[in-house]
GROMACS .gro file of C-alpha atoms in nm:
model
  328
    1UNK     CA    1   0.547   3.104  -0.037
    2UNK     CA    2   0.429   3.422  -0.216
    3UNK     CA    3   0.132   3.282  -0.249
    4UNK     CA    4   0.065   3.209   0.118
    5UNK     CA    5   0.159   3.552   0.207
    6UNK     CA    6  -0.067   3.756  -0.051
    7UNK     CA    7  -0.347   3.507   0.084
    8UNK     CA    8  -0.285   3.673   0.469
    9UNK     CA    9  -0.250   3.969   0.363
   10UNK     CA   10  -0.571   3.969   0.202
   11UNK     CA   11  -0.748   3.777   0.439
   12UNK     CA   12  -0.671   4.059   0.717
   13UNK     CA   13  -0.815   4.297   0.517
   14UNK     CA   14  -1.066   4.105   0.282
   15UNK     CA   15  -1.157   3.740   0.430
   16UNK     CA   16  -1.415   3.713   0.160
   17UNK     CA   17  -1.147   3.814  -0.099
   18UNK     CA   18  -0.888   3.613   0.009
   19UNK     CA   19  -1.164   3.273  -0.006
   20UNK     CA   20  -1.211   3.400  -0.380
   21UNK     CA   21  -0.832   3.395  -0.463
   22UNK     CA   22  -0.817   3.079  -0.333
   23UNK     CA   23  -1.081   2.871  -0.506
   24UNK     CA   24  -0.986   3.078  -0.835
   25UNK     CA   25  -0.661   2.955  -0.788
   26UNK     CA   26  -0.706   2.612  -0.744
   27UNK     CA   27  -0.917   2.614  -1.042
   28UNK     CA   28  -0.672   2.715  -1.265
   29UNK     CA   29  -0.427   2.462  -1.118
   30UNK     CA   30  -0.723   2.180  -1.177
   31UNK     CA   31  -0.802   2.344  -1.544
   32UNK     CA   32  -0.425   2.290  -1.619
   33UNK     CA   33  -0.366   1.922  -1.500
   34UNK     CA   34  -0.711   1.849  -1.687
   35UNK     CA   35  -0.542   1.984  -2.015
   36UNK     CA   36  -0.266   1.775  -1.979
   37UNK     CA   37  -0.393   1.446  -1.898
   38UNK     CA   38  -0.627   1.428  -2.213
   39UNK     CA   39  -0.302   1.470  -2.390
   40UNK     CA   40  -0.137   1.154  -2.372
   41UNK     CA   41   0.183   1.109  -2.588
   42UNK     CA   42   0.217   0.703  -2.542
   43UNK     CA   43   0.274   0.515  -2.849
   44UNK     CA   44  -0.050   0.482  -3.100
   45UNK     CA   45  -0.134   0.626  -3.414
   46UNK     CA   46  -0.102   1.053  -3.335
   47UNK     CA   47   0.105   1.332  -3.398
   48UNK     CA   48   0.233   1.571  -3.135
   49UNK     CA   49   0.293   1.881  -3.262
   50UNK     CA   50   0.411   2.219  -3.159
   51UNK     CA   51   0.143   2.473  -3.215
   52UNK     CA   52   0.153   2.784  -3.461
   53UNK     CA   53  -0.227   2.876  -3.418
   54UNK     CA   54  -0.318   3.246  -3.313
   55UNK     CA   55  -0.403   3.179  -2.929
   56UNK     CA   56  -0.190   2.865  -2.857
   57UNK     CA   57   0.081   2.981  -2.986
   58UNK     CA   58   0.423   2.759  -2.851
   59UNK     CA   59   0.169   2.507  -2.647
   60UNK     CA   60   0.218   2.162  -2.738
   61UNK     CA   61  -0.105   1.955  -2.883
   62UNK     CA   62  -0.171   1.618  -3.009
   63UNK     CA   63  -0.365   1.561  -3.342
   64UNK     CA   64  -0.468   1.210  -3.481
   65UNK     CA   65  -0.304   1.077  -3.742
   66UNK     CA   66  -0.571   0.919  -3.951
   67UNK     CA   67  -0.715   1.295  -3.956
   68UNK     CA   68  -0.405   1.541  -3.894
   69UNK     CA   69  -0.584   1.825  -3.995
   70UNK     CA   70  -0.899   1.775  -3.731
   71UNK     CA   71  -0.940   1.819  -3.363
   72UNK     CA   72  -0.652   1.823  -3.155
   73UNK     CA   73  -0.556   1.847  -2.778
   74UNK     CA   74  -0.395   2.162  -2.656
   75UNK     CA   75  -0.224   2.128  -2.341
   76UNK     CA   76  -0.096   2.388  -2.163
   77UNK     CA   77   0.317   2.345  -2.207
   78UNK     CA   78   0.488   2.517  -2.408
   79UNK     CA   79   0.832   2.510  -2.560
   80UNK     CA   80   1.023   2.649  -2.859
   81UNK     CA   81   1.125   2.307  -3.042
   82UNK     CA   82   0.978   1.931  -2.912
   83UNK     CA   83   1.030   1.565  -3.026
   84UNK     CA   84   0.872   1.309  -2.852
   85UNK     CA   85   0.924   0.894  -2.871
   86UNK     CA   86   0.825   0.574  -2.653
   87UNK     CA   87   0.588   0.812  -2.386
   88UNK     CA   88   0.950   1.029  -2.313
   89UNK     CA   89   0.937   1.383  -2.478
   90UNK     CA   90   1.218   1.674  -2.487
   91UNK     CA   91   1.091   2.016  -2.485
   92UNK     CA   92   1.374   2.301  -2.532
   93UNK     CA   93   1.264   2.638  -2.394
   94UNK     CA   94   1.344   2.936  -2.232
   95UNK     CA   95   1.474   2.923  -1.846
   96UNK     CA   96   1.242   3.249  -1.681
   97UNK     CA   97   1.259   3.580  -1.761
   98UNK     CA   98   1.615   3.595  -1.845
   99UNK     CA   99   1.761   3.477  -2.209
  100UNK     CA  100   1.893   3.146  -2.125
  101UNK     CA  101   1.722   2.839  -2.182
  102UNK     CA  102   1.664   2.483  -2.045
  103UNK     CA  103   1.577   2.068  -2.167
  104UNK     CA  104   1.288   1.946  -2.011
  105UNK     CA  105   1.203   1.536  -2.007
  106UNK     CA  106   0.817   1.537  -2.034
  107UNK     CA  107   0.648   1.180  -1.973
  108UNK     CA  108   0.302   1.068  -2.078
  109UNK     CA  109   0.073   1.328  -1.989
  110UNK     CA  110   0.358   1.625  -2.026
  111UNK     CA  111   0.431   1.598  -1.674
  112UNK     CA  112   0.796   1.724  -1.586
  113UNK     CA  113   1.029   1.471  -1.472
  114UNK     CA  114   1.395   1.616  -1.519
  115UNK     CA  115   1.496   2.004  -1.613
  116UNK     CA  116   1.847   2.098  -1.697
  117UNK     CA  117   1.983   2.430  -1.787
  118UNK     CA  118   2.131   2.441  -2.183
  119UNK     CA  119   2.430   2.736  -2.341
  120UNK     CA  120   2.317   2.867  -2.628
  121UNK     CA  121   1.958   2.904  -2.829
  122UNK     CA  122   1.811   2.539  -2.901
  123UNK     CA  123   1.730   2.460  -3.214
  124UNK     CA  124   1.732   2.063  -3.295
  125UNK     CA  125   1.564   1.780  -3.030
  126UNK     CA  126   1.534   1.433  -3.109
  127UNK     CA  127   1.451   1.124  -2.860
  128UNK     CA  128   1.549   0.761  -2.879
  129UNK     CA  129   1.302   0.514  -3.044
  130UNK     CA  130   1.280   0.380  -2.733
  131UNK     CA  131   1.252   0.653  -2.540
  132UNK     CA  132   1.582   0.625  -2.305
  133UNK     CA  133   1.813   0.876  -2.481
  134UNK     CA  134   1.696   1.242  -2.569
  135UNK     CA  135   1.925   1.468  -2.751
  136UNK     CA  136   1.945   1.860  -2.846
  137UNK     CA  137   2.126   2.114  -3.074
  138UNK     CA  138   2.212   2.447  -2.932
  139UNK     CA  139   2.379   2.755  -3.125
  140UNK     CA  140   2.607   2.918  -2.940
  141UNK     CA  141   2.649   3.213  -3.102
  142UNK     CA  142   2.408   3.313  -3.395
  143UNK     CA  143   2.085   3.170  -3.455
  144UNK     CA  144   2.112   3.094  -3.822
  145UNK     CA  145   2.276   2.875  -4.058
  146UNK     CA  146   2.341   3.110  -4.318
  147UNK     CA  147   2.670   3.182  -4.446
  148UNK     CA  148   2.861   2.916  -4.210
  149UNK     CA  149   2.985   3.142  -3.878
  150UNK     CA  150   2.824   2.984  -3.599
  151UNK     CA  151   2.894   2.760  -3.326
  152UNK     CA  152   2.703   2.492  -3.175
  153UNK     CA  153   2.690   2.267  -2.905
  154UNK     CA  154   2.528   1.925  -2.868
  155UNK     CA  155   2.396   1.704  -2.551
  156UNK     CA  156   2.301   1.381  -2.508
  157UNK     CA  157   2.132   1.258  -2.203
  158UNK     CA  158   2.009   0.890  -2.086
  159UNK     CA  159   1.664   0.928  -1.929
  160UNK     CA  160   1.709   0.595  -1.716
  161UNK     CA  161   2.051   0.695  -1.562
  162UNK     CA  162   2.048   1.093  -1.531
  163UNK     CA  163   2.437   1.043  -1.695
  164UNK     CA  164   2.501   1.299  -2.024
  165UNK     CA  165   2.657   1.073  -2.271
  166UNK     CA  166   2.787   1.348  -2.504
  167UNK     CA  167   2.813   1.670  -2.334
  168UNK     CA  168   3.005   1.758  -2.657
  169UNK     CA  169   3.106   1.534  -2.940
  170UNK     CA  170   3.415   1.720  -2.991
  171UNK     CA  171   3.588   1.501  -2.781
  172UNK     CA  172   3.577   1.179  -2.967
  173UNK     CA  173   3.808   1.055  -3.212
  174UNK     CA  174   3.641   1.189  -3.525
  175UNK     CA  175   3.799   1.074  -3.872
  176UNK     CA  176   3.744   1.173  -4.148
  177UNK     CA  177   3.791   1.039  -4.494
  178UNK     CA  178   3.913   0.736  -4.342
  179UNK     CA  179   4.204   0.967  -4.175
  180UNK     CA  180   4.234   1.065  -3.782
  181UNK     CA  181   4.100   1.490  -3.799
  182UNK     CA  182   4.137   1.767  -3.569
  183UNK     CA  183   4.041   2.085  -3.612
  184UNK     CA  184   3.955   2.414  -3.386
  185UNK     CA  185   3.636   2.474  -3.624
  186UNK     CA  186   3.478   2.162  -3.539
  187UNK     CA  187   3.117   2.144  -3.516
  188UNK     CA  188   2.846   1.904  -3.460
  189UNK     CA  189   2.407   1.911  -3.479
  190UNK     CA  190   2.107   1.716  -3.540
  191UNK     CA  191   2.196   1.423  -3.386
  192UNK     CA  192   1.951   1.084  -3.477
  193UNK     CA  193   1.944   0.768  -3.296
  194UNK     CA  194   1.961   0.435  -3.452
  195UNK     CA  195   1.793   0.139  -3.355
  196UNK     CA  196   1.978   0.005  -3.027
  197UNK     CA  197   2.061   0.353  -2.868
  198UNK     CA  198   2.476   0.256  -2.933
  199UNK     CA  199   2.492   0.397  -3.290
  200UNK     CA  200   2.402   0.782  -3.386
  201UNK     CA  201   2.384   1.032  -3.681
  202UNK     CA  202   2.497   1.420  -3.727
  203UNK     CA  203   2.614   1.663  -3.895
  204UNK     CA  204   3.001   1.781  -3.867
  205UNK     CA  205   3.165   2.060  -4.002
  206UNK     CA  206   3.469   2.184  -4.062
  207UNK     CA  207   3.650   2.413  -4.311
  208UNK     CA  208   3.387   2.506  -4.483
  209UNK     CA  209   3.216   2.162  -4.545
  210UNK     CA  210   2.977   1.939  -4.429
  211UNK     CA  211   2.935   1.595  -4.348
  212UNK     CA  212   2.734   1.328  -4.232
  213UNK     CA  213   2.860   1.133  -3.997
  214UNK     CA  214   2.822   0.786  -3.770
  215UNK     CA  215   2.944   0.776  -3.388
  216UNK     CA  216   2.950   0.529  -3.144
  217UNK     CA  217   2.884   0.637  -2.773
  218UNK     CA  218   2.999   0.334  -2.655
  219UNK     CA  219   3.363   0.360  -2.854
  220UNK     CA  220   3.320   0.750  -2.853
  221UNK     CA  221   3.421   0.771  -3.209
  222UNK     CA  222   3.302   0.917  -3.481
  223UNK     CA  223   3.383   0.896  -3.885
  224UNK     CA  224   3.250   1.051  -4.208
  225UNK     CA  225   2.992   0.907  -4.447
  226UNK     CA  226   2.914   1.156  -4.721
  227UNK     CA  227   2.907   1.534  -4.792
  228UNK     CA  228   2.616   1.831  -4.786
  229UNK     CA  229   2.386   1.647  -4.575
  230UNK     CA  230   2.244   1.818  -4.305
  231UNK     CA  231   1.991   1.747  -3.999
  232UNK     CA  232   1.960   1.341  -4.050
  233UNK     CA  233   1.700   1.201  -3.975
  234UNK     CA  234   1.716   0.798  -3.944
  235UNK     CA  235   1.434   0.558  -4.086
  236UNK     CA  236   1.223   0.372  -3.856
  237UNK     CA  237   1.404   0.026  -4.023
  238UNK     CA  238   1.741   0.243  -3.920
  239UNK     CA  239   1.824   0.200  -4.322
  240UNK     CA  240   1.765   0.520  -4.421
  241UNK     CA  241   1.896   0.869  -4.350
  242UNK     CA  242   1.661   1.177  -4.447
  243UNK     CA  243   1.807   1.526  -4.407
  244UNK     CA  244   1.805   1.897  -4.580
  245UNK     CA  245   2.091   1.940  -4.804
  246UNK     CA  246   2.195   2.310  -4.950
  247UNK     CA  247   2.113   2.414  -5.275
  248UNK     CA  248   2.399   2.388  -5.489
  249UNK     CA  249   2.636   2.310  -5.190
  250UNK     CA  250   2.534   2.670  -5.058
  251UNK     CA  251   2.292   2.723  -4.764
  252UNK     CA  252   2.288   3.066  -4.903
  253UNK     CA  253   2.038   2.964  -5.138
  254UNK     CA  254   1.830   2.729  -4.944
  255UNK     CA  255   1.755   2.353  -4.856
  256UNK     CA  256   1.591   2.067  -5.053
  257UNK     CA  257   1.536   1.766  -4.875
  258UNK     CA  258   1.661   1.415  -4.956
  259UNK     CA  259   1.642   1.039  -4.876
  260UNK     CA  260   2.022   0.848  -4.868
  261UNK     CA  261   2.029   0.519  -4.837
  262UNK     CA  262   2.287   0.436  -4.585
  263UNK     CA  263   2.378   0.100  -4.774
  264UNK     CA  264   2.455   0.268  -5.050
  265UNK     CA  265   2.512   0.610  -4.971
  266UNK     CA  266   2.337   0.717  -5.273
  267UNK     CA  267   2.097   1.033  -5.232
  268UNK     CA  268   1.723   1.054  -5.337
  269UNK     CA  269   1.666   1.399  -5.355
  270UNK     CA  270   1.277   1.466  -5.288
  271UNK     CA  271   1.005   1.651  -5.489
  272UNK     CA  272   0.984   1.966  -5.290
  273UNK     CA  273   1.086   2.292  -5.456
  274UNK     CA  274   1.051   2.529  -5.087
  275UNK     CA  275   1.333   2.587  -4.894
  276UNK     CA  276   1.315   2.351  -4.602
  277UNK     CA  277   1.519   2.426  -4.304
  278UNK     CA  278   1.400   2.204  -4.066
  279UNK     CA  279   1.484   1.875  -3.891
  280UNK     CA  280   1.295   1.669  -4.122
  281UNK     CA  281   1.123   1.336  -3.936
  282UNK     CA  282   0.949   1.010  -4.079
  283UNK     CA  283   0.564   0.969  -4.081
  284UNK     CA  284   0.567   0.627  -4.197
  285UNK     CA  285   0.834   0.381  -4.396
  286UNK     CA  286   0.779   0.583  -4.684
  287UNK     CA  287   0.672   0.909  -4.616
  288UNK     CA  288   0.863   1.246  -4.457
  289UNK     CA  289   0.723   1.564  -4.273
  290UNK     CA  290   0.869   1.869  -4.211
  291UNK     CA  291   0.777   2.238  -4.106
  292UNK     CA  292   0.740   2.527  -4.352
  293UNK     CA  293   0.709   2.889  -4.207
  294UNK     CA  294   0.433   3.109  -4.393
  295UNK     CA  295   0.594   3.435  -4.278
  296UNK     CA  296   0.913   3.547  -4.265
  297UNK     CA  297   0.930   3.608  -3.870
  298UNK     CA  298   0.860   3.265  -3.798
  299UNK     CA  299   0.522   3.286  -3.648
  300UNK     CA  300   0.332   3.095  -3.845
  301UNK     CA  301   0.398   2.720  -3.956
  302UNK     CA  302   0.254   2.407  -4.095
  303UNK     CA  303   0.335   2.059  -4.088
  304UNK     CA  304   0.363   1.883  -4.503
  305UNK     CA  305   0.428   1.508  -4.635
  306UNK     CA  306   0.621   1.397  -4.876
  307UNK     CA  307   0.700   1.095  -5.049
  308UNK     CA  308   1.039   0.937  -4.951
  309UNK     CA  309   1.094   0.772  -5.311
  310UNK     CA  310   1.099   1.103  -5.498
  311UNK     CA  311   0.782   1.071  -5.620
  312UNK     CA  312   0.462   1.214  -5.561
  313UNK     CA  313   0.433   1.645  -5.436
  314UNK     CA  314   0.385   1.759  -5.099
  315UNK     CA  315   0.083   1.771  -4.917
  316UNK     CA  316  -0.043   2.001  -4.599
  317UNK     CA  317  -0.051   1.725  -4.326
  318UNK     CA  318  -0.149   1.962  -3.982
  319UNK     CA  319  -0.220   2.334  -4.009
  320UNK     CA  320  -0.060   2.586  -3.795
  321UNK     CA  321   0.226   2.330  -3.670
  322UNK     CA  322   0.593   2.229  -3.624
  323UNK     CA  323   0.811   2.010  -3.450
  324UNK     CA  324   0.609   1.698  -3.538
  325UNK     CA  325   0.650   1.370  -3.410
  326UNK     CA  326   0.497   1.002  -3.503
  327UNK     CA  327   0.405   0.878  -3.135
  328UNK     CA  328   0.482   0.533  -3.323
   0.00000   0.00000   0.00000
């Protein structure tokens, strides 16, 4: 509507201005949808990634993964944190002008099919392996980990349906140590799907701890598995659990990531030395990525690999990146 009226107003005064406007417009809104359909996030062998580069800062891009560090497509969305699975994305960002924020479902080419508003700064995204089921992590107070005095809130929503499965997990029957558990300190993030879209992963804490811990949306239940694992991450094969666990037991002092096998519950703890505070995702069967900031305001990221055995060292997989995703 604004626009309508700025064209009359100029065309009283300025026909030939007003024609200009017009055509400039339009080509912007052409130059835009052009961006977005070369980047197509169905299933194949690419990465989409969240963009750290000077210039494209925030806009989300696609990079191949036989050469992650080449050419990639820039389209022009943007959001603060993205996962993306089966064609479906998630992009968490901010809602206007104002300091609120909203989930957007992105399909194919980025296009926007559902926005809902979100409490709280967004921090952890993760979609089904299918595609149906898109979750996110919002802090409610605090934007930080450290020291343990924050609150979060968590939301699951099924793409097919429009219905929010877990608005918040804090009201399912959560036990813990094989013991029924309630507590006013509750809290829950970094949810991960497993295979079948019934079973799911996250952290819990409570009094000072933290736990892994399996739920069941159908039963709406929710139990411990092990301690000081943080933002899981399930395998492709659904046997595996990656995740950041603190230093020590003490975020204080930083993350390292891990590997646990979930039929064993026994840890792998990976060969990287760098603090990583991220949500760490699976390249492959047997490799890990994460994000590592080069600067301490957050500006500037890139994407590494890592061996999921233990072995190997870390390796730069896409410059100037987070928020990476297999398009598997």
């Amino acid at each position: 509507m604004r626009r309508i009226l700025l064209t009359s107003i100029v065309a009283v005064v300025l026909a030939g201005g007003a024609g200009f406007y017009i055509r400039a417009a339009a080509h912007r809104d052409d130059a835009a949808a052009a961006a977005n359909e070369e980047v197509d996030i169905a299933p194949g062998p690419k990465l989409l990634v969240r963009s750290t580069a000077d210039g494209a800062k925030g806009h989300l891009a696609v990079v191949s993964a036989a050469d992650p560090g080449g050419p990639r497509k820039t389209s022009n969305v943007t959001c603060e944190r993205v996962y993306a699975a089966a064609g479906t994305a998630i992009c968490l960002r901010p809602d206007g002008p104002l300091a609120t924020y909203q989930i957007v479902v992105l399909g194919r080419h980025l296009e926007e099919r559902a926005s809902y508003p979100i409490v709280g700064v967004p921090n952890r995204a993760r979609v089904s392996a299918d595609g149906r089921l898109v979750t996110w992590t919002a802090f409610v107070t605090g934007d930080s980990y450290n020291g343990g005095q924050f609150s979060t809130r968590v939301g699951v929503l099924d793409t097919n349906t429009d219905d929010v499965l877990a608005d918040t997990l804090e009201s399912y029957a959560l036990t813990r140590d094989g013991r029924p558990y309630q507590a006013a300190d509750v809290n829950y993030w970094g949810v991960t799907f497993a295979p079948g879209d019934r079973t799911f992963y996250a952290t819990m804490s409570s009094a000072g701890h933290r736990y892994l811990v399996q739920g069941d949306f159908a039963a709406r239940t929710v139990r411990t598995l092990a301690e000081n694992v943080e933002c899981p991450s399930v395998s492709p094969d659904g046997t595996r659990i990656a995740f950041k666990q603190a230093v020590g037991g003490d975020p204080a002092r930083g993350w390292r990531p891990a590997v646990l096998d979930l039929a064993t519950l026994r840890p792998t703890v990976l060969a990287e030395t760098r603090s990583v505070d991220d949500q760490i995702a699976w390249l492959d069967e047997h490799t890990v990525m994460y994000a590592l900031h080069r600067d301490h305001a957050g500006e500037h990221a890139d994407v590494w690999s890592l061996p999921a055995d233990g072995g190997g060292a870390a390796t730069l997989l896409v410059p100037d990146a987070e928020s990476p995703a297999y398009l598997r």
